[in-house]
Amino acid sequence: MCGIVGYAGRDRCVEVLMEGLGHLEYRGYDSAGLALQTEGRIERIREVGRLENLARTIARRNGDLSPLRTGVGHTRWATHGRPTEENAHPQLGGNGTVAVVHNGIIENFAELKEELQGRGFRFRSETDTEVMAHLIAERVDGGESLREALAGVLRQLEGTFAVAALSAGEPGKVVAARHQSPLVVGFGEGENFLASAVQALLGETSQFLHVENGEIVEVTDSSVEVFTPEGEHVERESFEVDWEAEAVELGGYRDYMLKEIHEQPAALGATLLGRIDVDGAVDLSEIDLDFTDTDRVVVVACGTAYHAGLLGKHAIEKLARIPVEVEIASEYRYADPIGNESTLVVAISQSGETTDTLAAIQEARRFGAKVLAVTNTRGSLITREADAVLLTKAGPEICVASTKAFACQVAVLDLLALQLARARGVMPEEALREAGRGLRLAPEKVEETIQGLGERVGEAAAVFEAARCSLFLGRGISYPVALEGALKLKEISYLPSEGYPSGEMKHGPIALVDEYCPVVAILGDGVVREKTISNVEETVARGANVIAVAREGDRAAQRISGVILPVPEAPELVSPLVASVPLQLLAHHVATDRGLDVDKPRNLAKSVTVE
Ligand code: BG6
């Protein structure tokens, strides 16, 4: 998805914009550009492809851009028009006196464009953004300030967007606004910043302010002013983000995915800290919600967060005995869902920005549900739509494929299950505490798993060398783990992979099975283990090469598989977290063996903030 950075301050504008865009690279993009104010003009530089291309072009300017103090930068993920230099942002309006960068989609751009063309405007790009640039420039040329012009144009636009603009006639000032897409202001000394995500600015400041829907913000080196669309001043408290800047650096790992897999024990520790004591008693008093009348839970989420929701269903149903439905947010929002004030809707989103998840919350609000957001991003859009928030404390997740955020989402849902169970009094206190003490072991059990895998991941990855597809099988709590394992593998290695409940495999997917379709079996524990083993035997009989996620020395696993990915014995709530680790590392290994960029898989973005 696109990224925005803005700056007003000292003669380090280019450096700040490029660094900030670098920190947003993980979101995915296909071109990049800057617009800078210079002596009553706007200087624009754009390049297709990686930021390095833009950096090279800047370097060729022999430092003539270095003294400049005000500007905006953008990484573009193509929506309207191909990834070309003409379509890259910033887009200029009028005769180059206004520059605009924009995230999101302007839904009524075609009508607006036709109308502008009818009035003689010439378009140089295929983007929806250029429409906005011309509309703003026209108003500025007519005597409005940049802020007034932006406010006027926003009234004409439909869709979701965050936008930042410069006018050659207003030196030292960046003006920005948003509708549904995120935008934050960062505070500095003698300089101020703008960005579409706090990650862009972590090296610069920890003090941020949110721009709300419809508001307009004016940023100069010495002031940040927020206005309503009608031009009235808004007072807003800033907030602090306690993520370390180093958290977005690689720190010796070959890529962010590997770093984030290894950060899981620490992330889980931070997520559980203060919420569960040594005795296993859970305290979620931070969420000011009364669960006494909750008779149904609906989880809404996308992608990996949806899989975390499936695991949450197991925990909540087992411990709290409340029925849980887990819905894909993009389906739920259009499903005319049923519910009432006793329904608890849990919206899970690492970024807190995913459009479908936000829309699903709005849908739930319609019937009066209580909404609890589970997110990794303090102050994100989702937190402002929800009645209460449970933060995962995974730290910034850069790799597109989610790993540590997933683990923390599962842990938070387990905490919620324990809290709900206690509120409803459906389980003896001691049994709940025992489950709680088990959950406290998550960080160490995940660490033990990572340490114990060693060479096995490479051996398992070798099985995929000639593969044309793969099947991930599990039952019970191992089924969501299988789904997540298959998603990880397909999204970063581009190998078609299916996650299936192993008992259902014979009703279709078994047709895929042969020596070129490795089967990854998550054996799990309890009543379904033997059943899973029998299901896997059927694939062995059809020539499958099997990789088993099982305990080291497990006889049945040895019989049915060529490679065991060993996992330690773990308490029930922790076992899916432990079983996910080898699958994350396996996907990473298969993708890197294929020479692929695991952090930025093709066609994917970290969170999808357009429809
Ligand atoms: C996808 C990402 O596009 O968005 C997944 O590739 C992620 O990794 C999904 O799980 C949902 O994102 P979020 O931020 O709402 O959890």
XYZ file of C-alpha atoms and ligand atoms in Angstrom:
627
model
C 0.000 0.000 0.000
C 1.125 3.581 -0.534
C 3.149 5.578 1.979
C 3.225 9.299 2.749
C 5.903 11.323 4.519
C 5.906 15.110 4.938
C 8.405 17.489 6.513
C 8.761 21.178 7.431
C 11.891 22.254 9.258
C 15.598 22.404 8.632
C 17.840 21.731 5.664
C 17.514 17.961 6.056
C 14.202 17.611 4.294
C 15.375 15.204 1.584
C 17.129 13.013 4.147
C 14.049 12.852 6.417
C 11.684 12.101 3.536
C 13.895 9.358 2.099
C 14.484 7.736 5.495
C 10.783 7.858 6.269
C 9.857 6.320 2.933
C 12.491 3.653 3.589
C 10.697 2.717 6.806
C 7.443 2.369 4.848
C 8.956 0.170 2.125
C 7.585 -2.938 3.835
C 4.091 -1.843 2.879
C 4.818 -2.562 -0.767
C 5.163 -0.029 -3.601
C 6.186 0.186 -7.217
C 7.340 3.797 -7.652
C 8.387 6.683 -5.436
C 8.794 10.440 -5.552
C 9.412 13.684 -3.689
C 8.158 17.253 -4.077
C 10.207 20.031 -2.467
C 9.629 23.750 -2.114
C 12.316 25.917 -3.662
C 12.229 29.679 -4.226
C 8.594 30.041 -5.189
C 8.613 26.811 -7.189
C 8.072 23.136 -6.610
C 10.804 20.727 -7.542
C 9.629 17.197 -8.239
C 11.637 13.969 -8.618
C 10.059 10.581 -9.310
C 11.299 7.125 -10.240
C 9.742 3.783 -11.032
C 10.817 0.815 -8.906
C 12.803 0.741 -5.697
C 13.703 3.725 -3.539
C 17.346 3.170 -4.527
C 16.444 4.444 -7.997
C 15.081 7.652 -6.498
C 18.147 7.950 -4.226
C 20.448 7.641 -7.273
C 18.561 10.404 -9.077
C 18.850 12.623 -5.999
C 22.577 11.883 -5.765
C 23.033 12.959 -9.395
C 21.717 16.408 -8.413
C 25.054 17.072 -6.656
C 23.527 18.327 -3.450
C 21.405 21.104 -4.962
C 18.356 19.671 -3.138
C 20.129 19.476 0.225
C 19.374 23.023 1.462
C 15.612 22.573 0.929
C 13.451 22.584 4.051
C 9.888 21.643 3.150
C 8.530 18.726 1.178
C 6.438 15.619 0.789
C 7.381 12.095 -0.290
C 5.404 9.098 -1.455
C 5.718 5.427 -2.261
C 2.994 4.380 -4.694
C 1.222 1.052 -4.987
C -0.441 1.244 -8.382
C -4.246 1.356 -8.376
C -5.252 3.770 -11.171
C -2.762 3.411 -13.981
C 0.384 1.356 -14.364
C 3.530 1.883 -12.277
C 5.164 4.502 -14.555
C 6.990 7.736 -13.771
C 4.004 9.755 -15.069
C 1.687 7.966 -12.644
C 4.060 8.174 -9.672
C 3.326 10.734 -6.978
C 3.651 13.628 -6.267
C 1.151 14.765 -8.875
C 1.223 18.426 -9.826
C -1.795 20.670 -10.313
C -2.279 23.804 -12.384
C 1.029 24.797 -13.918
C 3.068 23.019 -11.297
C 2.316 25.303 -8.352
C 0.619 22.640 -6.232
C 1.974 19.151 -5.435
C -0.136 16.347 -3.986
C 0.647 12.903 -2.589
C -2.231 10.574 -1.859
C -3.036 7.163 -0.372
C -6.348 5.463 -1.073
C -8.859 5.700 -3.867
C -11.044 8.549 -5.096
C -14.140 6.725 -6.246
C -15.709 9.585 -8.225
C -12.485 10.567 -9.992
C -13.775 9.663 -13.476
C -16.661 12.182 -13.320
C -14.401 14.859 -11.848
C -11.769 14.222 -14.505
C -14.272 14.442 -17.334
C -15.577 17.709 -15.959
C -12.047 19.146 -15.664
C -11.138 17.979 -19.169
C -14.320 19.647 -20.412
C -12.963 22.866 -18.949
C -9.649 22.473 -20.766
C -7.451 20.833 -18.095
C -4.773 18.614 -19.598
C -3.941 15.397 -17.716
C -0.447 13.954 -17.711
C -1.178 10.772 -15.748
C -3.839 8.082 -15.436
C -4.132 8.611 -11.674
C -7.113 9.662 -9.600
C -4.683 11.838 -7.627
C -4.037 14.241 -10.503
C -7.721 15.194 -10.396
C -7.255 16.318 -6.815
C -4.085 18.254 -7.684
C -5.867 20.220 -10.433
C -8.899 20.934 -8.284
C -6.731 22.271 -5.450
C -4.542 24.323 -7.792
C -7.595 25.864 -9.426
C -8.844 27.104 -6.056
C -5.383 28.334 -5.020
C -5.111 30.235 -8.315
C -8.511 31.721 -7.485
C -7.132 33.204 -4.244
C -7.848 30.527 -1.618
C -5.164 29.420 0.829
C -3.906 25.851 0.410
C -5.886 24.841 3.487
C -9.112 26.402 2.238
C -8.562 24.857 -1.177
C -7.975 21.387 0.277
C -11.075 21.706 2.496
C -13.153 22.725 -0.523
C -11.890 19.868 -2.667
C -12.443 17.284 0.073
C -16.124 18.130 -0.055
C -16.167 17.066 -3.716
C -14.414 13.723 -3.187
C -15.851 10.286 -2.505
C -13.710 7.380 -1.390
C -10.961 6.746 1.135
C -7.815 8.813 1.203
C -5.008 10.479 3.076
C -3.492 13.425 1.242
C -0.623 15.854 1.780
C -0.019 18.935 -0.352
C 2.436 21.785 -0.953
C 1.805 25.118 -2.627
C 4.628 27.121 -4.185
C 2.940 30.254 -2.858
C 3.028 29.143 0.806
C 6.636 28.369 1.643
C 7.483 26.324 4.724
C 4.049 24.732 4.976
C 2.624 21.239 4.372
C -1.155 20.821 4.502
C -2.769 17.408 4.884
C -6.095 15.688 5.493
C -7.608 12.266 5.582
C -10.799 10.306 5.173
C -10.667 6.657 6.344
C -6.927 6.281 5.508
C -4.501 6.903 8.388
C -2.374 10.023 8.842
C -0.269 11.118 11.814
C 1.722 14.212 12.697
C 5.084 13.842 14.467
C 6.490 16.616 16.666
C 10.133 17.741 16.602
C 12.218 20.721 17.769
C 12.222 23.365 15.060
C 10.801 20.776 12.690
C 7.590 18.781 12.353
C 6.628 15.692 10.417
C 3.705 13.969 8.742
C 3.309 10.328 7.811
C 0.779 7.680 6.943
C 2.194 5.423 9.707
C 4.243 6.092 12.830
C 6.873 3.583 11.666
C 8.073 6.173 9.137
C 9.103 8.570 11.893
C 10.311 6.384 14.757
C 13.902 7.520 14.271
C 12.810 11.156 14.547
C 10.232 11.402 17.301
C 8.087 9.466 19.736
C 5.428 12.193 20.070
C 2.500 11.923 17.683
C -0.926 13.331 16.985
C -3.728 11.696 15.044
C -5.541 13.523 12.310
C -9.205 12.487 12.453
C -11.525 11.888 9.521
C -12.311 15.106 7.688
C -9.812 17.233 9.616
C -7.137 19.334 7.966
C -3.719 19.859 9.458
C -1.190 22.606 8.699
C 2.397 21.791 9.546
C 5.305 24.257 9.612
C 8.710 24.099 11.321
C 7.294 25.687 14.473
C 3.582 24.844 14.507
C 1.014 22.107 14.019
C -2.562 23.315 13.668
C -5.599 21.101 13.241
C -8.843 22.415 11.738
C -12.342 21.147 11.146
C -13.534 21.164 7.505
C -15.301 24.433 8.383
C -12.008 26.008 9.437
C -12.420 25.905 13.213
C -9.401 25.126 15.382
C -9.289 21.690 17.028
C -7.356 21.035 20.239
C -5.934 17.528 20.382
C -3.644 15.778 22.845
C -0.535 14.193 21.409
C 0.351 10.602 22.278
C 3.608 8.793 22.796
C 4.724 5.706 20.907
C 7.160 3.604 22.894
C 8.524 1.521 20.012
C 12.287 1.780 19.699
C 13.657 3.034 16.382
C 15.984 0.003 16.358
C 12.898 -2.208 16.346
C 12.528 -1.407 12.670
C 16.152 -2.274 11.838
C 17.319 -5.754 10.837
C 19.740 -6.226 13.736
C 21.844 -8.930 12.102
C 19.049 -11.057 10.608
C 19.030 -11.673 6.860
C 15.459 -10.402 6.552
C 12.583 -9.119 8.670
C 10.620 -12.346 8.465
C 13.392 -14.303 10.182
C 13.897 -11.507 12.707
C 10.209 -11.402 13.539
C 9.922 -15.195 13.877
C 12.777 -15.034 16.401
C 11.171 -12.107 18.203
C 8.104 -14.175 19.072
C 9.174 -15.171 22.586
C 9.866 -11.527 23.495
C 6.681 -10.332 21.812
C 4.621 -12.932 23.650
C 6.307 -12.001 26.923
C 5.471 -8.318 26.402
C 1.888 -9.166 25.441
C 1.282 -11.296 28.533
C 3.139 -9.003 30.934
C 0.908 -7.458 33.564
C -2.126 -9.331 32.284
C -1.558 -12.666 33.959
C 0.155 -13.234 37.303
C 2.406 -16.077 38.451
C -0.585 -17.850 39.845
C -2.314 -17.825 36.446
C -4.941 -15.190 37.325
C -5.847 -13.030 34.354
C -6.455 -9.309 34.714
C -7.916 -7.552 31.691
C -9.396 -4.683 33.665
C -7.777 -2.419 31.046
C -10.835 -3.174 28.902
C -13.761 -1.397 30.368
C -16.423 -3.775 29.032
C -19.084 -5.651 30.923
C -19.287 -9.215 29.616
C -22.040 -10.454 31.918
C -24.720 -10.409 29.213
C -22.425 -11.576 26.385
C -24.093 -14.628 24.854
C -22.320 -14.792 21.511
C -18.941 -13.752 20.129
C -18.242 -12.881 16.509
C -14.629 -12.519 15.438
C -13.984 -10.464 12.286
C -10.565 -10.351 10.645
C -8.594 -10.857 7.432
C -5.709 -13.130 6.439
C -3.497 -14.328 9.234
C -5.582 -12.434 11.792
C -8.549 -14.559 10.694
C -6.558 -17.697 11.494
C -5.742 -16.278 14.937
C -9.502 -15.786 15.316
C -10.130 -19.481 14.542
C -7.770 -20.409 17.363
C -9.494 -17.869 19.616
C -12.789 -19.633 18.897
C -11.384 -22.890 20.279
C -10.163 -21.196 23.450
C -13.316 -19.143 24.090
C -15.720 -22.004 23.405
C -13.718 -24.447 25.478
C -13.084 -22.194 28.480
C -15.981 -19.730 28.516
C -18.594 -21.909 26.781
C -19.805 -19.014 24.646
C -20.559 -19.768 20.978
C -18.082 -18.073 18.663
C -18.349 -17.433 14.941
C -15.255 -16.403 13.038
C -15.983 -14.342 9.957
C -13.790 -13.104 7.133
C -14.267 -9.342 7.420
C -14.692 -8.765 3.679
C -17.595 -11.244 3.689
C -19.145 -10.136 6.945
C -19.433 -6.498 5.910
C -21.779 -7.360 3.052
C -23.595 -10.262 4.720
C -26.318 -8.244 6.450
C -25.182 -9.864 9.712
C -27.467 -10.649 12.618
C -26.759 -9.656 16.201
C -27.802 -7.529 19.154
C -26.459 -5.733 22.229
C -25.420 -9.058 23.777
C -23.107 -9.849 20.865
C -19.427 -9.187 21.423
C -17.625 -8.466 18.159
C -13.871 -8.947 18.344
C -12.075 -7.259 15.446
C -8.489 -8.425 14.969
C -6.036 -6.444 12.884
C -2.278 -6.121 13.290
C -2.196 -2.767 11.523
C -5.555 -1.558 12.796
C -6.076 -0.105 9.338
C -7.489 -2.891 7.178
C -10.501 -1.439 5.399
C -12.634 -4.592 5.425
C -12.132 -5.089 9.157
C -13.077 -1.467 9.812
C -16.169 -1.849 7.653
C -17.099 -5.049 9.507
C -16.978 -3.115 12.797
C -19.253 -0.451 11.371
C -21.670 -3.183 10.315
C -21.654 -4.643 13.853
C -22.286 -1.200 15.311
C -25.517 -1.092 13.310
C -27.087 -3.745 15.529
C -25.565 -2.399 18.746
C -22.854 -4.990 19.351
C -20.043 -4.284 21.798
C -16.822 -4.034 19.792
C -13.436 -5.045 21.111
C -10.402 -4.314 18.916
C -7.331 -6.532 19.074
C -4.538 -4.654 17.346
C -0.809 -4.068 17.401
C -1.039 -0.382 16.592
C -1.880 2.047 19.332
C -4.190 4.810 18.158
C -4.882 3.125 14.786
C -8.211 3.635 13.011
C -9.710 0.451 14.434
C -9.054 1.577 18.019
C -11.166 4.636 17.449
C -14.090 2.641 16.099
C -14.107 0.157 18.996
C -15.569 0.326 22.507
C -12.425 -1.161 23.982
C -8.967 -2.175 22.815
C -6.628 -5.020 23.666
C -3.172 -4.251 22.336
C -0.847 -6.968 21.192
C 2.656 -5.842 22.108
C 4.516 -7.402 19.206
C 6.416 -4.213 18.306
C 6.536 -3.060 14.693
C 5.970 -5.891 12.230
C 7.658 -5.083 8.941
C 7.527 -8.332 6.947
C 4.317 -8.589 4.932
C 3.757 -12.157 6.141
C 2.599 -11.893 9.735
C 4.348 -14.065 12.350
C 4.930 -12.408 15.725
C 1.707 -10.409 15.471
C -0.168 -13.675 14.835
C 1.363 -15.280 17.942
C 0.408 -12.269 20.056
C -3.131 -12.179 18.643
C -3.601 -15.798 19.676
C -2.216 -15.062 23.148
C -4.549 -12.072 23.598
C -7.556 -14.175 22.554
C -6.513 -16.808 25.089
C -6.421 -14.108 27.771
C -9.857 -12.979 26.661
C -11.147 -16.562 26.848
C -9.885 -16.838 30.425
C -11.402 -13.477 31.345
C -14.774 -14.361 29.800
C -14.759 -17.726 31.543
C -14.138 -16.049 34.858
C -16.808 -13.385 34.286
C -19.361 -16.093 33.517
C -18.263 -18.382 36.319
C -18.491 -21.441 34.085
C -15.269 -23.059 35.239
C -13.748 -23.615 38.666
C -11.290 -20.849 39.509
C -8.424 -23.318 39.980
C -8.928 -24.865 36.533
C -8.809 -21.384 35.003
C -5.659 -20.554 36.893
C -4.052 -23.748 35.713
C -4.852 -22.844 32.117
C -3.480 -19.351 32.841
C -0.246 -20.742 34.245
C 0.023 -22.829 31.081
C -0.368 -19.747 28.917
C 2.420 -18.021 30.819
C 4.765 -20.662 29.398
C 4.175 -19.464 25.834
C 7.387 -17.387 25.499
C 9.671 -20.143 26.791
C 7.941 -22.920 24.835
C 8.160 -20.939 21.597
C 11.836 -20.220 22.306
C 12.458 -23.918 22.969
C 10.777 -24.748 19.654
C 12.929 -22.303 17.693
C 16.098 -23.649 19.337
C 15.113 -27.288 18.827
C 14.456 -27.163 15.088
C 18.057 -26.791 13.879
C 18.809 -28.510 10.574
C 15.368 -30.051 10.313
C 13.840 -27.022 8.652
C 16.375 -27.288 5.817
C 15.688 -31.026 5.465
C 11.957 -30.384 5.293
C 12.447 -27.536 2.802
C 14.422 -29.885 0.535
C 11.256 -31.989 0.139
C 9.690 -28.990 -1.629
C 12.361 -28.688 -4.316
C 10.343 -30.548 -6.944
C 6.920 -29.804 -5.462
C 4.101 -28.429 -7.593
C 1.706 -27.982 -4.656
C 1.388 -28.961 -1.009
C -1.181 -29.931 1.597
C -1.182 -28.904 5.266
C -3.343 -31.162 7.413
C -4.531 -30.936 11.002
C -7.626 -31.416 13.133
C -9.077 -29.492 16.058
C -6.713 -26.695 17.098
C -4.178 -27.994 14.577
C -6.539 -27.163 11.703
C -6.162 -23.353 11.967
C -2.416 -23.978 12.326
C -2.552 -25.935 9.044
C -4.434 -23.076 7.365
C -1.858 -20.572 8.577
C 1.046 -22.825 7.518
C -0.390 -23.118 4.012
C -0.996 -19.358 3.803
C 2.574 -18.600 4.878
C 4.010 -20.980 2.303
C 1.883 -19.808 -0.612
C 2.255 -16.088 0.101
C 6.037 -16.054 0.222
C 7.087 -19.003 -1.971
C 4.229 -18.828 -4.540
C 3.727 -22.603 -4.272
C 0.019 -23.519 -4.324
C -0.712 -24.777 -0.804
C -3.937 -25.874 0.825
C -4.713 -26.065 4.514
C -7.339 -28.720 5.248
C -8.953 -30.508 8.168
C -7.350 -33.905 7.721
C -10.682 -35.745 8.111
C -12.084 -33.814 5.158
C -9.110 -34.446 2.909
C -10.572 -37.605 1.405
C -13.490 -35.579 0.054
C -11.476 -33.867 -2.643
C -7.927 -32.713 -1.905
C -6.635 -36.284 -1.811
C -6.808 -36.118 -5.606
C -3.789 -33.781 -5.458
C -1.640 -36.239 -3.570
C 1.404 -37.790 -5.239
C 5.176 -37.557 -4.803
C 5.145 -33.934 -6.035
C 2.625 -32.812 -3.415
C 4.341 -32.832 -0.008
C 1.993 -33.259 2.945
C 2.694 -31.354 6.147
C 0.859 -33.032 9.020
C 0.349 -31.263 12.333
C -0.337 -34.234 14.576
C -1.314 -32.366 17.728
C -2.463 -34.040 20.929
C -5.650 -35.409 22.379
C -8.530 -37.246 20.796
C -7.880 -36.199 17.206
C -4.225 -37.214 17.048
C -4.846 -40.862 16.121
C -7.428 -39.808 13.544
C -4.938 -37.416 11.949
C -2.359 -40.170 11.769
C -4.817 -42.462 9.939
C -5.669 -39.683 7.500
C -1.992 -39.085 6.793
C -1.444 -42.833 6.232
C -3.863 -42.532 3.321
C -1.617 -39.942 1.701
C 1.465 -42.104 2.291
C -0.304 -44.938 0.455
C -0.595 -42.561 -2.511
C 3.088 -41.708 -2.633
C 3.110 -38.477 -0.565
C 6.311 -37.249 1.054
C 5.189 -36.373 4.565
C 6.644 -33.871 6.994
C 5.254 -34.231 10.504
C 5.046 -31.548 13.163
C 5.318 -33.795 16.200
C 7.360 -34.614 19.246
C 10.925 -35.773 18.730
C 10.984 -39.573 18.898
C 7.254 -39.927 18.191
C 7.021 -43.476 16.783
C 3.892 -42.923 14.720
C 5.342 -39.723 13.269
C 8.530 -41.586 12.354
C 6.481 -44.263 10.595
C 4.458 -41.923 8.413
C 6.937 -39.113 7.689
C 10.317 -38.585 6.102
C 11.147 -35.582 8.305
C 9.905 -34.604 11.752
C 9.784 -30.937 12.665
C 10.066 -31.372 16.432
C 7.911 -29.415 18.857
C 8.100 -29.676 22.643
C 5.263 -30.781 24.864
C 3.231 -27.690 25.725
C 0.060 -26.723 27.579
C -3.065 -26.802 25.421
C -3.324 -23.032 24.913
C 0.321 -22.870 23.917
C 0.447 -25.874 21.573
C -0.866 -24.043 18.454
C 1.733 -21.293 18.997
C 4.451 -23.888 19.234
C 3.213 -25.805 16.173
C 3.118 -22.613 14.074
C 6.825 -21.895 14.510
C 8.214 -24.745 12.347
C 5.700 -23.869 9.624
C 6.815 -20.233 9.599
C 10.462 -21.292 9.382
C 9.650 -23.875 6.715
C 7.912 -21.276 4.541
C 10.858 -18.933 5.036
C 13.341 -21.645 4.033
C 11.413 -22.772 0.954
C 11.072 -19.157 -0.252
C 14.716 -18.257 0.318
C 15.807 -21.504 -1.405
C 13.856 -20.186 -4.378
C 15.681 -16.865 -4.184
C 12.530 -14.898 -3.334
C 12.163 -11.690 -1.329
C 10.357 -13.008 1.737
C 9.685 -9.597 3.260
C 7.921 -8.178 0.231
C 6.154 -10.956 -1.654
C 4.819 -10.058 -5.072
C 1.311 -8.552 -5.259
C 0.943 -8.354 -1.482
C 0.871 -5.484 0.974
C 1.111 -5.415 4.747
C -2.475 -4.391 5.240
C -5.042 -3.628 2.613
C -6.396 -0.138 3.108
C -8.282 0.102 -0.168
C -11.187 -2.064 -1.224
C -2.764 -9.023 4.498
C -1.373 -9.361 4.984
O -2.808 -8.381 3.337
O -3.464 -8.379 5.560
C -1.559 -10.394 6.098
O -0.603 -9.920 3.944
C -2.449 -9.842 7.193
O -0.300 -10.731 6.660
C -3.763 -9.288 6.607
O -2.764 -10.872 8.078
C -4.597 -8.546 7.620
O -3.891 -7.418 8.093
P -4.213 -6.763 9.491
O -3.277 -5.585 9.600
O -5.648 -6.333 9.434
O -3.956 -7.783 10.535
